[in-house]
Amino acid sequence: MEAGNTPRVGAAVRRRRRALDLTLAEVARRSGLSSPFLSQIENDRARPSMRSLQRIADALGTTAVQLLAASDETRTVDVVRAGDDGGLDREARVRPVVRGRHQLHALEFVGEHEADREFRHRNDELMYVADGSVEVEAEGRIHRLGRGDTLLLSGGVRHRWRSTESGARVLVVAVGDHVEVVEP
């Protein structure tokens, strides 16, 4: 992954770590990454791959999406072209399609994705299957989605998903966790 294309998340990582009253050494132990590397990330001298960012997020009890959403980058208009890798982590096959801190965040997952991790977000999330098919387990039920299908998950719904075809492309759009949804 090219460092010039990945978002700067250092300030978001530092804020989260300090809010949890953790040292760099504790986050390093939890994530399996080195303290010097984490220090470089926090000071925006290094940018983590999506895999490393997820390891950091796990160590901080959050998600990579939440850390990306909490990054300091903001833009009024930002076009992400289909040919731009936008920070694509080729090994994890995921790329952000919205950059910076906004009321929503979006990731595109390409290829195989295993249901090895459960998610539960405070706010709503929408999954759109652009190509292929996936299975989503939500609240104990399996939902099979094909090309063009969408699934809305209300905030608080526990879920996990996996691709069922190698050529699957899934767009996940979520309301930013920094936005409080007020019931009418």
CSV table of C-alpha atoms in Angstrom, one decimal:
chain,number,residue,atom,x,y,z
A,1,MET,CA,0.0,0.0,0.0
A,2,GLU,CA,1.4,3.4,-0.9
A,3,ALA,CA,1.7,5.7,2.0
A,4,GLY,CA,0.6,8.7,-0.1
A,5,ASN,CA,-2.8,7.2,-0.6
A,6,THR,CA,-3.7,6.1,2.9
A,7,PRO,CA,-5.4,8.4,5.4
A,8,ARG,CA,-3.5,9.9,8.3
A,9,VAL,CA,-5.0,8.3,11.4
A,10,GLY,CA,-2.3,9.2,13.9
A,11,ALA,CA,-4.3,11.8,15.9
A,12,ALA,CA,-7.3,9.4,16.0
A,13,VAL,CA,-5.2,6.6,17.3
A,14,ARG,CA,-3.5,8.8,19.9
A,15,ARG,CA,-6.9,10.2,21.1
A,16,ARG,CA,-8.4,6.7,21.4
A,17,ARG,CA,-5.3,5.4,23.2
A,18,ARG,CA,-5.2,8.3,25.7
A,19,ALA,CA,-9.0,8.0,26.3
A,20,LEU,CA,-8.4,4.4,27.3
A,21,ASP,CA,-5.4,5.5,29.5
A,22,LEU,CA,-3.1,3.1,27.6
A,23,THR,CA,0.6,3.4,27.0
A,24,LEU,CA,2.2,2.8,23.6
A,25,ALA,CA,3.8,-0.3,25.1
A,26,GLU,CA,0.4,-1.7,26.1
A,27,VAL,CA,-1.1,-1.1,22.6
A,28,ALA,CA,2.0,-2.7,21.1
A,29,ARG,CA,1.6,-5.8,23.3
A,30,ARG,CA,-2.1,-6.0,22.4
A,31,SER,CA,-1.6,-5.5,18.7
A,32,GLY,CA,1.6,-7.3,18.1
A,33,LEU,CA,3.1,-4.2,16.5
A,34,SER,CA,6.2,-2.4,17.8
A,35,SER,CA,6.1,0.7,20.0
A,36,PRO,CA,8.3,2.6,17.6
A,37,PHE,CA,6.0,1.8,14.7
A,38,LEU,CA,3.0,2.9,16.7
A,39,SER,CA,4.7,6.1,17.7
A,40,GLN,CA,5.5,6.8,14.0
A,41,ILE,CA,1.8,6.3,13.2
A,42,GLU,CA,0.6,8.6,16.0
A,43,ASN,CA,3.0,11.3,14.7
A,44,ASP,CA,2.0,10.7,11.1
A,45,ARG,CA,5.5,9.7,10.1
A,46,ALA,CA,4.1,6.3,9.0
A,47,ARG,CA,0.8,5.1,7.7
A,48,PRO,CA,-0.5,1.7,8.6
A,49,SER,CA,-1.8,-0.9,6.1
A,50,MET,CA,-5.5,-1.8,6.6
A,51,ARG,CA,-4.3,-5.0,8.3
A,52,SER,CA,-2.1,-3.1,10.7
A,53,LEU,CA,-4.9,-0.5,11.3
A,54,GLN,CA,-7.3,-3.3,12.2
A,55,ARG,CA,-4.8,-4.8,14.6
A,56,ILE,CA,-4.4,-1.4,16.2
A,57,ALA,CA,-8.2,-0.9,16.3
A,58,ASP,CA,-8.6,-4.4,18.0
A,59,ALA,CA,-6.1,-3.4,20.6
A,60,LEU,CA,-8.0,-0.2,21.2
A,61,GLY,CA,-11.4,-1.9,21.4
A,62,THR,CA,-12.7,-0.2,18.2
A,63,THR,CA,-12.7,-0.8,14.5
A,64,ALA,CA,-10.5,0.4,11.6
A,65,VAL,CA,-13.6,2.1,10.1
A,66,GLN,CA,-14.1,4.1,13.4
A,67,LEU,CA,-10.4,5.2,13.4
A,68,LEU,CA,-10.6,6.2,9.8
A,69,ALA,CA,-13.8,8.2,10.5
A,70,ALA,CA,-12.1,9.9,13.4
A,71,SER,CA,-9.1,11.0,11.3
A,72,ASP,CA,-8.4,14.7,11.0
A,73,GLU,CA,-8.8,14.8,7.2
A,74,THR,CA,-11.9,16.7,6.0
A,75,ARG,CA,-12.9,17.7,2.5
A,76,THR,CA,-15.9,19.4,1.1
A,77,VAL,CA,-15.7,17.6,-2.3
A,78,ASP,CA,-13.7,14.5,-2.7
A,79,VAL,CA,-13.9,12.2,-5.7
A,80,VAL,CA,-12.6,8.7,-5.4
A,81,ARG,CA,-12.2,7.2,-8.9
A,82,ALA,CA,-12.8,3.5,-9.6
A,83,GLY,CA,-9.2,3.1,-10.8
A,84,ASP,CA,-7.7,4.7,-7.7
A,85,ASP,CA,-6.7,2.2,-5.1
A,86,GLY,CA,-7.5,4.9,-2.4
A,87,GLY,CA,-5.4,3.0,0.1
A,88,LEU,CA,-6.4,-0.5,-1.0
A,89,ASP,CA,-4.8,-3.1,1.1
A,90,ARG,CA,-4.2,-5.8,-1.5
A,91,GLU,CA,-3.8,-8.5,1.0
A,92,ALA,CA,-7.1,-7.7,2.9
A,93,ARG,CA,-8.8,-6.6,-0.4
A,94,VAL,CA,-10.5,-3.6,1.1
A,95,ARG,CA,-10.3,0.1,0.3
A,96,PRO,CA,-12.0,3.2,1.7
A,97,VAL,CA,-14.3,4.9,-0.8
A,98,VAL,CA,-14.9,7.9,1.4
A,99,ARG,CA,-12.0,9.7,3.0
A,100,GLY,CA,-11.9,11.8,6.2
A,101,ARG,CA,-14.3,12.5,8.9
A,102,HIS,CA,-17.9,12.6,7.7
A,103,GLN,CA,-21.4,11.6,8.8
A,104,LEU,CA,-20.9,8.4,6.9
A,105,HIS,CA,-18.0,6.2,6.0
A,106,ALA,CA,-17.8,3.5,3.2
A,107,LEU,CA,-15.5,0.6,2.4
A,108,GLU,CA,-15.4,-1.6,-0.7
A,109,PHE,CA,-14.5,-5.2,0.0
A,110,VAL,CA,-13.2,-7.2,-3.0
A,111,GLY,CA,-12.8,-11.0,-3.2
A,112,GLU,CA,-13.0,-13.4,-0.4
A,113,HIS,CA,-14.1,-12.3,3.0
A,114,GLU,CA,-14.4,-14.7,6.0
A,115,ALA,CA,-17.0,-14.4,8.8
A,116,ASP,CA,-14.2,-14.6,11.4
A,117,ARG,CA,-15.2,-11.4,13.2
A,118,GLU,CA,-18.4,-10.2,14.7
A,119,PHE,CA,-19.4,-6.5,14.3
A,120,ARG,CA,-21.7,-4.3,16.3
A,121,HIS,CA,-21.9,-0.6,15.5
A,122,ARG,CA,-23.6,2.1,17.4
A,123,ASN,CA,-25.3,3.5,14.3
A,124,ASP,CA,-26.9,2.1,11.1
A,125,GLU,CA,-25.0,0.3,8.4
A,126,LEU,CA,-25.9,-0.6,4.8
A,127,MET,CA,-24.4,-3.4,2.8
A,128,TYR,CA,-24.7,-3.4,-1.0
A,129,VAL,CA,-23.5,-6.3,-3.1
A,130,ALA,CA,-22.1,-4.9,-6.3
A,131,ASP,CA,-20.9,-8.3,-7.7
A,132,GLY,CA,-21.0,-12.0,-6.5
A,133,SER,CA,-22.8,-13.1,-3.4
A,134,VAL,CA,-22.4,-13.0,0.4
A,135,GLU,CA,-24.0,-14.5,3.5
A,136,VAL,CA,-24.7,-12.2,6.5
A,137,GLU,CA,-25.5,-13.6,9.9
A,138,ALA,CA,-27.4,-11.0,11.9
A,139,GLU,CA,-29.2,-11.7,15.1
A,140,GLY,CA,-28.9,-15.4,14.6
A,141,ARG,CA,-30.4,-15.5,11.1
A,142,ILE,CA,-28.5,-16.1,7.8
A,143,HIS,CA,-29.3,-13.7,4.9
A,144,ARG,CA,-28.1,-14.7,1.5
A,145,LEU,CA,-27.5,-11.6,-0.7
A,146,GLY,CA,-26.7,-11.6,-4.5
A,147,ARG,CA,-25.7,-8.9,-7.0
A,148,GLY,CA,-27.7,-5.7,-6.5
A,149,ASP,CA,-29.1,-6.8,-3.0
A,150,THR,CA,-28.9,-4.5,0.0
A,151,LEU,CA,-29.1,-5.2,3.7
A,152,LEU,CA,-29.8,-2.5,6.4
A,153,LEU,CA,-28.5,-3.2,9.8
A,154,SER,CA,-29.8,-1.0,12.6
A,155,GLY,CA,-27.4,0.3,15.2
A,156,GLY,CA,-26.6,-2.3,17.8
A,157,VAL,CA,-27.3,-5.3,15.6
A,158,ARG,CA,-24.6,-8.0,16.0
A,159,HIS,CA,-23.5,-9.3,12.6
A,160,ARG,CA,-20.8,-11.1,10.7
A,161,TRP,CA,-20.5,-11.8,6.9
A,162,ARG,CA,-18.6,-13.7,4.4
A,163,SER,CA,-18.3,-13.8,0.6
A,164,THR,CA,-19.6,-17.0,-1.1
A,165,GLU,CA,-18.0,-16.3,-4.4
A,166,SER,CA,-14.3,-15.3,-5.1
A,167,GLY,CA,-15.3,-12.4,-7.3
A,168,ALA,CA,-17.6,-10.7,-4.7
A,169,ARG,CA,-17.6,-6.9,-4.4
A,170,VAL,CA,-19.4,-5.5,-1.4
A,171,LEU,CA,-19.9,-1.8,-0.4
A,172,VAL,CA,-20.4,-1.2,3.3
A,173,VAL,CA,-21.7,2.3,4.2
A,174,ALA,CA,-22.2,3.2,7.8
A,175,VAL,CA,-23.4,6.3,9.7
A,176,GLY,CA,-20.3,7.7,11.5
A,177,ASP,CA,-20.0,6.7,15.1
A,178,HIS,CA,-19.4,10.3,16.0
A,179,VAL,CA,-23.0,11.1,14.9
A,180,GLU,CA,-25.6,10.5,17.5
A,181,VAL,CA,-28.9,9.2,15.9
A,182,VAL,CA,-31.8,10.8,17.7
A,183,GLU,CA,-35.1,8.8,17.7
A,184,PRO,CA,-38.1,10.9,16.6
